Amino acid sequence: MAITGKGIQSVERSKYMNTKSKFRNGWEYVKKKKNFYIMLIPAILYFLVFHYAPMYGILIAFKDFSFKKGILGSDWIGLENFIYMFRLENFYMVFKNSLTLSILRIAFTFPIPIILALFLNDIKNARYQKTLQTLFYLPHFVSWVVIGGILVNFLSPVDGVLNNLITIFGGEPVYFLAENKYFYPIIILSSIWKESGWGTIIYLAAITGISSELYEAARIDGANKFQCMRYITFPGIRSTVVTMLILRLGSVMNNGFEQIFVLQNARNLTVSEVFETYTYRLGLLSGRYSFATTVGLFTAVINIILLVGSNWISKKLGEEGLF
């Protein structure tokens, strides 16, 4: 059946009125919640000034940057920096190290806060629970520089506590930070100790949103603690777990500069050199700002692809996703 000109005009007018109505309702909601939006202004300004405004600096990746000429005045060289990057042998070593360490972090450090949150929630003694939470949170506030110094002294082959114990039991001292096979375990274990407690905050907050009536009904039916945890608590925070996993996958190429840098030395460089330390050496120490920006842009693109991809997969599996 053909649609007449008047019919088309009627449809267009209906769409326009619906859009106008949605805009009016949205504006009314903003005015109603204006105090909350006013509180958002500092955060918005922060991101605009420190995150979005400097983004024009990615132009350096496509230029032969010169301080004298500035970012806009420097000569365009197109994709030469990227071609040079992919031809470097060290680049693939750094890429492998970054990817390997990120996968290990996700595999070993991501589940720990979830497990801690599940067990902390099951503690009925409020005072004991808060004490444990505080003890778990405290390491987060200690700088990686301080923790790095503690680890270097603790693992020292000369007077380190661990090597002293090894010597007492008849073993030979081991220079742990100089052995490649020990570097990743040290990074993973120190990450678990420092950040796992802090990571439980989000999951504990999600658990508080689960109705207590579900637990009461389960106990009446004879469910024990672990069954309640398995069939009520974990399904109740599954969407939060998926969201956090998507965010973590969206930063796979980021391993953190401070932790790696304080434990890095010339003897473990083949496994400890990641993109953060690589760009630091190229950008600040060698003064190759264009190339360092190229590496940073490459890692950002990889992170965006993984973020969008993991979000798409989560939606296909029936989860809400981020967007």
Short mmCIF file of C-alpha atoms in Angstrom, two decimals:
data_model
loop_
_atom_site.label_atom_id
_atom_site.label_comp_id
_atom_site.label_asym_id
_atom_site.label_seq_id
_atom_site.Cartn_x
_atom_site.Cartn_y
_atom_site.Cartn_z
CA MET A 1 0.00 0.00 0.00
CA ALA A 2 1.49 3.32 -1.08
CA ILE A 3 1.98 6.06 1.49
CA THR A 4 0.65 9.45 0.39
CA GLY A 5 2.47 12.74 0.84
CA LYS A 6 0.21 13.64 3.74
CA GLY A 7 0.99 10.29 5.35
CA ILE A 8 4.73 10.91 5.09
CA GLN A 9 4.30 14.37 6.58
CA SER A 10 2.25 12.87 9.42
CA VAL A 11 4.97 10.30 10.19
CA GLU A 12 7.68 12.95 10.12
CA ARG A 13 5.63 15.23 12.35
CA SER A 14 5.08 12.35 14.79
CA LYS A 15 8.83 11.63 14.93
CA TYR A 16 9.55 15.32 15.49
CA MET A 17 7.00 15.55 18.32
CA ASN A 18 8.40 12.39 19.95
CA THR A 19 11.94 13.78 19.78
CA LYS A 20 10.78 17.12 21.16
CA SER A 21 8.90 15.36 23.96
CA LYS A 22 11.96 13.28 24.88
CA PHE A 23 14.14 16.40 24.91
CA ARG A 24 11.61 18.24 27.10
CA ASN A 25 11.38 15.31 29.52
CA GLY A 26 15.16 15.02 29.63
CA TRP A 27 15.55 18.72 30.38
CA GLU A 28 12.91 18.52 33.10
CA TYR A 29 14.83 15.61 34.66
CA VAL A 30 18.07 17.61 34.57
CA LYS A 31 16.40 20.57 36.27
CA LYS A 32 14.89 18.25 38.88
CA LYS A 33 18.29 16.68 39.62
CA LYS A 34 20.34 19.85 39.10
CA ASN A 35 22.24 19.48 42.38
CA PHE A 36 23.68 16.16 41.23
CA TYR A 37 24.71 17.59 37.88
CA ILE A 38 26.36 20.56 39.61
CA MET A 39 28.39 18.06 41.64
CA LEU A 40 29.51 16.46 38.35
CA ILE A 41 31.02 19.71 37.03
CA PRO A 42 34.47 19.30 38.73
CA ALA A 43 34.80 15.74 37.38
CA ILE A 44 33.76 16.85 33.88
CA LEU A 45 36.25 19.71 33.95
CA TYR A 46 38.98 17.36 35.14
CA PHE A 47 38.47 14.98 32.24
CA LEU A 48 38.15 17.81 29.72
CA VAL A 49 41.34 19.54 30.85
CA PHE A 50 43.59 16.58 31.65
CA HIS A 51 42.25 13.81 29.38
CA TYR A 52 40.51 15.25 26.32
CA ALA A 53 42.34 18.54 25.72
CA PRO A 54 45.81 16.90 25.49
CA MET A 55 44.54 14.38 22.93
CA TYR A 56 45.59 16.65 20.08
CA GLY A 57 49.13 15.61 21.03
CA ILE A 58 48.63 12.29 19.20
CA LEU A 59 49.46 14.28 16.06
CA ILE A 60 53.09 13.85 17.11
CA ALA A 61 52.84 10.19 16.08
CA PHE A 62 52.39 11.28 12.46
CA LYS A 63 55.04 14.01 12.52
CA ASP A 64 58.78 14.49 12.83
CA PHE A 65 58.32 16.42 16.06
CA SER A 66 60.59 19.36 16.81
CA PHE A 67 60.41 21.55 19.91
CA LYS A 68 61.39 24.53 17.81
CA LYS A 69 58.52 24.08 15.35
CA GLY A 70 55.96 22.83 17.85
CA ILE A 71 53.29 20.18 17.35
CA LEU A 72 51.35 21.92 14.59
CA GLY A 73 54.44 23.27 12.84
CA SER A 74 56.41 20.01 12.71
CA ASP A 75 56.72 18.18 9.39
CA TRP A 76 54.20 15.48 8.49
CA ILE A 77 55.73 12.07 7.90
CA GLY A 78 52.55 9.98 7.75
CA LEU A 79 52.93 6.39 8.92
CA GLU A 80 56.72 6.28 8.94
CA ASN A 81 56.88 6.04 12.71
CA PHE A 82 54.50 3.06 12.68
CA ILE A 83 56.46 1.32 9.92
CA TYR A 84 59.67 1.84 11.88
CA MET A 85 58.01 0.54 15.06
CA PHE A 86 56.86 -2.71 13.47
CA ARG A 87 60.33 -3.34 12.04
CA LEU A 88 62.04 -3.17 15.43
CA GLU A 89 62.90 -6.52 17.02
CA ASN A 90 62.59 -5.08 20.53
CA PHE A 91 59.01 -4.03 19.80
CA TYR A 92 57.82 -7.62 19.50
CA MET A 93 59.63 -8.56 22.70
CA VAL A 94 57.87 -5.69 24.52
CA PHE A 95 54.53 -6.63 22.97
CA LYS A 96 54.94 -10.24 24.11
CA ASN A 97 55.97 -9.20 27.63
CA SER A 98 53.05 -6.79 27.99
CA LEU A 99 50.50 -9.29 26.71
CA THR A 100 51.87 -12.19 28.77
CA LEU A 101 51.94 -10.19 31.99
CA SER A 102 48.42 -8.84 31.41
CA ILE A 103 47.01 -12.31 30.80
CA LEU A 104 48.70 -13.59 33.95
CA ARG A 105 47.31 -10.65 35.92
CA ILE A 106 43.78 -11.34 34.71
CA ALA A 107 44.07 -15.07 35.36
CA PHE A 108 45.50 -14.80 38.89
CA THR A 109 44.64 -11.35 40.29
CA PHE A 110 41.14 -10.74 38.91
CA PRO A 111 39.36 -13.60 40.77
CA ILE A 112 40.97 -12.88 44.17
CA PRO A 113 38.88 -9.77 45.08
CA ILE A 114 35.70 -11.66 44.15
CA ILE A 115 36.63 -14.59 46.40
CA LEU A 116 37.61 -12.25 49.25
CA ALA A 117 34.33 -10.34 48.93
CA LEU A 118 32.30 -13.55 49.03
CA PHE A 119 34.03 -14.77 52.20
CA LEU A 120 34.04 -11.36 53.91
CA ASN A 121 30.32 -11.06 53.31
CA ASP A 122 29.79 -14.42 55.01
CA ILE A 123 31.43 -13.27 58.27
CA LYS A 124 28.66 -12.50 60.75
CA ASN A 125 30.78 -10.78 63.39
CA ALA A 126 30.67 -7.15 62.21
CA ARG A 127 33.70 -6.06 64.22
CA TYR A 128 35.83 -8.94 62.96
CA GLN A 129 34.64 -8.31 59.41
CA LYS A 130 35.56 -4.60 59.49
CA THR A 131 38.96 -5.38 61.00
CA LEU A 132 39.74 -7.82 58.18
CA GLN A 133 38.52 -5.35 55.56
CA THR A 134 40.79 -2.65 56.96
CA LEU A 135 43.79 -4.99 56.95
CA PHE A 136 43.07 -5.95 53.34
CA TYR A 137 42.62 -2.31 52.24
CA LEU A 138 45.77 -0.90 53.86
CA PRO A 139 48.37 -2.13 51.31
CA HIS A 140 46.58 -0.18 48.57
CA PHE A 141 47.69 3.08 50.17
CA VAL A 142 51.37 2.11 50.22
CA SER A 143 53.35 3.44 47.24
CA TRP A 144 54.86 0.98 44.78
CA VAL A 145 58.19 2.71 45.40
CA VAL A 146 58.02 1.72 49.06
CA ILE A 147 56.84 -1.80 48.25
CA GLY A 148 59.57 -2.11 45.62
CA GLY A 149 62.20 -1.17 48.18
CA ILE A 150 60.79 -3.73 50.63
CA LEU A 151 60.83 -6.46 47.97
CA VAL A 152 64.37 -5.64 46.85
CA ASN A 153 65.61 -5.92 50.43
CA PHE A 154 63.48 -8.97 51.22
CA LEU A 155 64.74 -10.82 48.11
CA SER A 156 68.33 -9.61 48.31
CA PRO A 157 70.89 -12.41 47.69
CA VAL A 158 73.21 -10.95 50.34
CA ASP A 159 71.09 -10.18 53.40
CA GLY A 160 67.52 -10.79 52.29
CA VAL A 161 65.18 -12.58 54.68
CA LEU A 162 64.17 -15.21 52.15
CA ASN A 163 67.74 -16.03 51.17
CA ASN A 164 68.75 -16.22 54.82
CA LEU A 165 66.11 -18.90 55.32
CA ILE A 166 67.32 -20.73 52.22
CA THR A 167 70.89 -20.62 53.54
CA ILE A 168 69.85 -21.89 56.97
CA PHE A 169 68.31 -24.97 55.37
CA GLY A 170 71.48 -25.63 53.37
CA GLY A 171 70.56 -24.02 50.06
CA GLU A 172 72.41 -21.52 47.91
CA PRO A 173 71.31 -17.84 47.80
CA VAL A 174 69.19 -16.94 44.78
CA TYR A 175 69.15 -13.53 43.11
CA PHE A 176 65.40 -13.60 42.48
CA LEU A 177 65.14 -10.26 40.67
CA ALA A 178 67.91 -11.28 38.26
CA GLU A 179 66.27 -14.58 37.30
CA ASN A 180 63.71 -14.21 34.51
CA LYS A 181 61.62 -17.15 35.73
CA TYR A 182 60.94 -15.43 39.06
CA PHE A 183 60.00 -11.98 37.76
CA TYR A 184 56.38 -12.68 36.79
CA PRO A 185 55.55 -14.57 40.03
CA ILE A 186 56.98 -11.65 42.04
CA ILE A 187 54.86 -9.16 40.07
CA ILE A 188 51.69 -11.23 40.39
CA LEU A 189 52.06 -11.98 44.11
CA SER A 190 52.89 -8.38 44.99
CA SER A 191 49.88 -7.19 42.93
CA ILE A 192 47.58 -9.60 44.77
CA TRP A 193 48.88 -8.45 48.15
CA LYS A 194 48.58 -4.75 47.35
CA GLU A 195 45.35 -4.44 45.35
CA SER A 196 43.10 -7.41 46.14
CA GLY A 197 41.65 -5.88 49.30
CA TRP A 198 40.87 -2.61 47.56
CA GLY A 199 39.20 -4.49 44.71
CA THR A 200 36.70 -6.07 47.10
CA ILE A 201 34.98 -2.71 47.73
CA ILE A 202 32.98 -2.79 44.49
CA TYR A 203 31.93 -6.42 44.94
CA LEU A 204 30.92 -5.92 48.58
CA ALA A 205 28.82 -2.94 47.49
CA ALA A 206 27.14 -5.13 44.86
CA ILE A 207 26.47 -7.86 47.43
CA THR A 208 24.64 -5.42 49.71
CA GLY A 209 22.10 -4.93 46.91
CA ILE A 210 21.01 -8.57 47.08
CA SER A 211 17.73 -9.07 48.94
CA SER A 212 18.12 -10.72 52.35
CA GLU A 213 14.84 -12.54 51.74
CA LEU A 214 16.59 -14.77 49.20
CA TYR A 215 19.06 -15.94 51.85
CA GLU A 216 16.26 -16.54 54.36
CA ALA A 217 14.28 -18.60 51.86
CA ALA A 218 17.38 -20.62 50.97
CA ARG A 219 18.15 -21.37 54.62
CA ILE A 220 14.57 -22.50 55.19
CA ASP A 221 15.03 -24.91 52.27
CA GLY A 222 18.17 -26.26 53.93
CA ALA A 223 20.89 -24.49 51.93
CA ASN A 224 24.28 -24.18 53.64
CA LYS A 225 26.68 -21.24 53.44
CA PHE A 226 28.48 -22.40 50.33
CA GLN A 227 25.23 -23.14 48.52
CA CYS A 228 23.94 -19.65 49.34
CA MET A 229 27.21 -18.25 48.08
CA ARG A 230 27.06 -20.28 44.89
CA TYR A 231 23.38 -19.92 43.98
CA ILE A 232 22.52 -16.47 45.40
CA THR A 233 25.55 -14.27 46.09
CA PHE A 234 27.63 -14.97 43.00
CA PRO A 235 24.70 -14.80 40.52
CA GLY A 236 23.68 -11.56 42.23
CA ILE A 237 27.02 -9.90 41.48
CA ARG A 238 27.60 -11.54 38.08
CA SER A 239 26.77 -8.37 36.14
CA THR A 240 29.29 -6.44 38.25
CA VAL A 241 31.93 -9.11 37.65
CA VAL A 242 31.31 -8.96 33.89
CA THR A 243 31.55 -5.15 33.90
CA MET A 244 34.84 -5.21 35.80
CA LEU A 245 36.20 -7.91 33.49
CA ILE A 246 35.32 -5.85 30.41
CA LEU A 247 37.09 -2.82 31.89
CA ARG A 248 40.12 -4.97 32.70
CA LEU A 249 40.23 -6.38 29.18
CA GLY A 250 40.06 -2.80 27.91
CA SER A 251 43.41 -2.09 29.55
CA VAL A 252 45.28 -5.26 28.61
CA MET A 253 48.22 -3.30 27.23
CA ASN A 254 48.58 -1.34 30.47
CA ASN A 255 50.61 -3.04 33.21
CA GLY A 256 51.44 -0.06 35.38
CA PHE A 257 54.69 1.87 35.24
CA GLU A 258 55.65 2.16 38.91
CA GLN A 259 55.54 -1.50 39.88
CA ILE A 260 57.50 -2.69 36.85
CA PHE A 261 60.02 0.13 36.96
CA VAL A 262 61.04 -0.28 40.61
CA LEU A 263 61.64 -4.02 40.16
CA GLN A 264 63.29 -3.78 36.76
CA ASN A 265 67.03 -4.14 36.24
CA ALA A 266 69.44 -4.87 33.41
CA ARG A 267 69.40 -8.62 34.05
CA ASN A 268 65.61 -9.11 33.85
CA LEU A 269 65.00 -6.60 31.05
CA THR A 270 64.10 -9.29 28.51
CA VAL A 271 60.95 -10.16 30.48
CA SER A 272 60.30 -6.92 32.39
CA GLU A 273 60.30 -4.42 29.52
CA VAL A 274 56.64 -3.49 28.90
CA PHE A 275 55.08 -0.65 26.92
CA GLU A 276 55.08 1.78 29.86
CA THR A 277 58.80 1.43 30.55
CA TYR A 278 59.54 1.20 26.80
CA THR A 279 57.89 4.55 26.06
CA TYR A 280 59.60 6.07 29.11
CA ARG A 281 63.03 5.10 27.81
CA LEU A 282 62.25 6.24 24.28
CA GLY A 283 60.35 9.40 25.14
CA LEU A 284 62.02 10.91 28.18
CA LEU A 285 65.45 9.33 28.25
CA SER A 286 66.14 9.22 24.49
CA GLY A 287 64.08 12.26 23.53
CA ARG A 288 62.25 10.42 20.72
CA TYR A 289 58.85 11.89 21.46
CA SER A 290 57.27 11.08 18.11
CA PHE A 291 58.16 7.42 18.35
CA ALA A 292 57.08 7.19 21.99
CA THR A 293 53.71 8.71 21.05
CA THR A 294 53.41 6.17 18.24
CA VAL A 295 53.86 3.30 20.69
CA GLY A 296 51.35 4.86 23.08
CA LEU A 297 48.79 5.34 20.30
CA PHE A 298 49.25 1.74 19.19
CA THR A 299 48.54 0.40 22.70
CA ALA A 300 45.51 2.70 23.04
CA VAL A 301 44.02 1.38 19.78
CA ILE A 302 44.55 -2.22 20.93
CA ASN A 303 42.83 -1.44 24.24
CA ILE A 304 39.85 0.17 22.49
CA ILE A 305 39.45 -2.84 20.17
CA LEU A 306 39.54 -5.24 23.12
CA LEU A 307 37.09 -3.10 25.11
CA VAL A 308 34.55 -2.94 22.28
CA GLY A 309 35.07 -6.60 21.40
CA SER A 310 34.64 -7.87 24.96
CA ASN A 311 31.55 -5.68 25.41
CA TRP A 312 30.05 -7.12 22.20
CA ILE A 313 30.78 -10.68 23.31
CA SER A 314 29.23 -10.08 26.74
CA LYS A 315 26.02 -8.85 25.09
CA LYS A 316 25.94 -11.87 22.82
CA LEU A 317 26.19 -14.07 25.93
CA GLY A 318 23.18 -12.33 27.48
CA GLU A 319 24.95 -9.85 29.78
CA GLU A 320 24.25 -6.12 29.86
CA GLY A 321 27.71 -4.88 28.90
CA LEU A 322 28.96 -1.33 29.28
CA PHE A 323 27.29 0.32 26.31
#
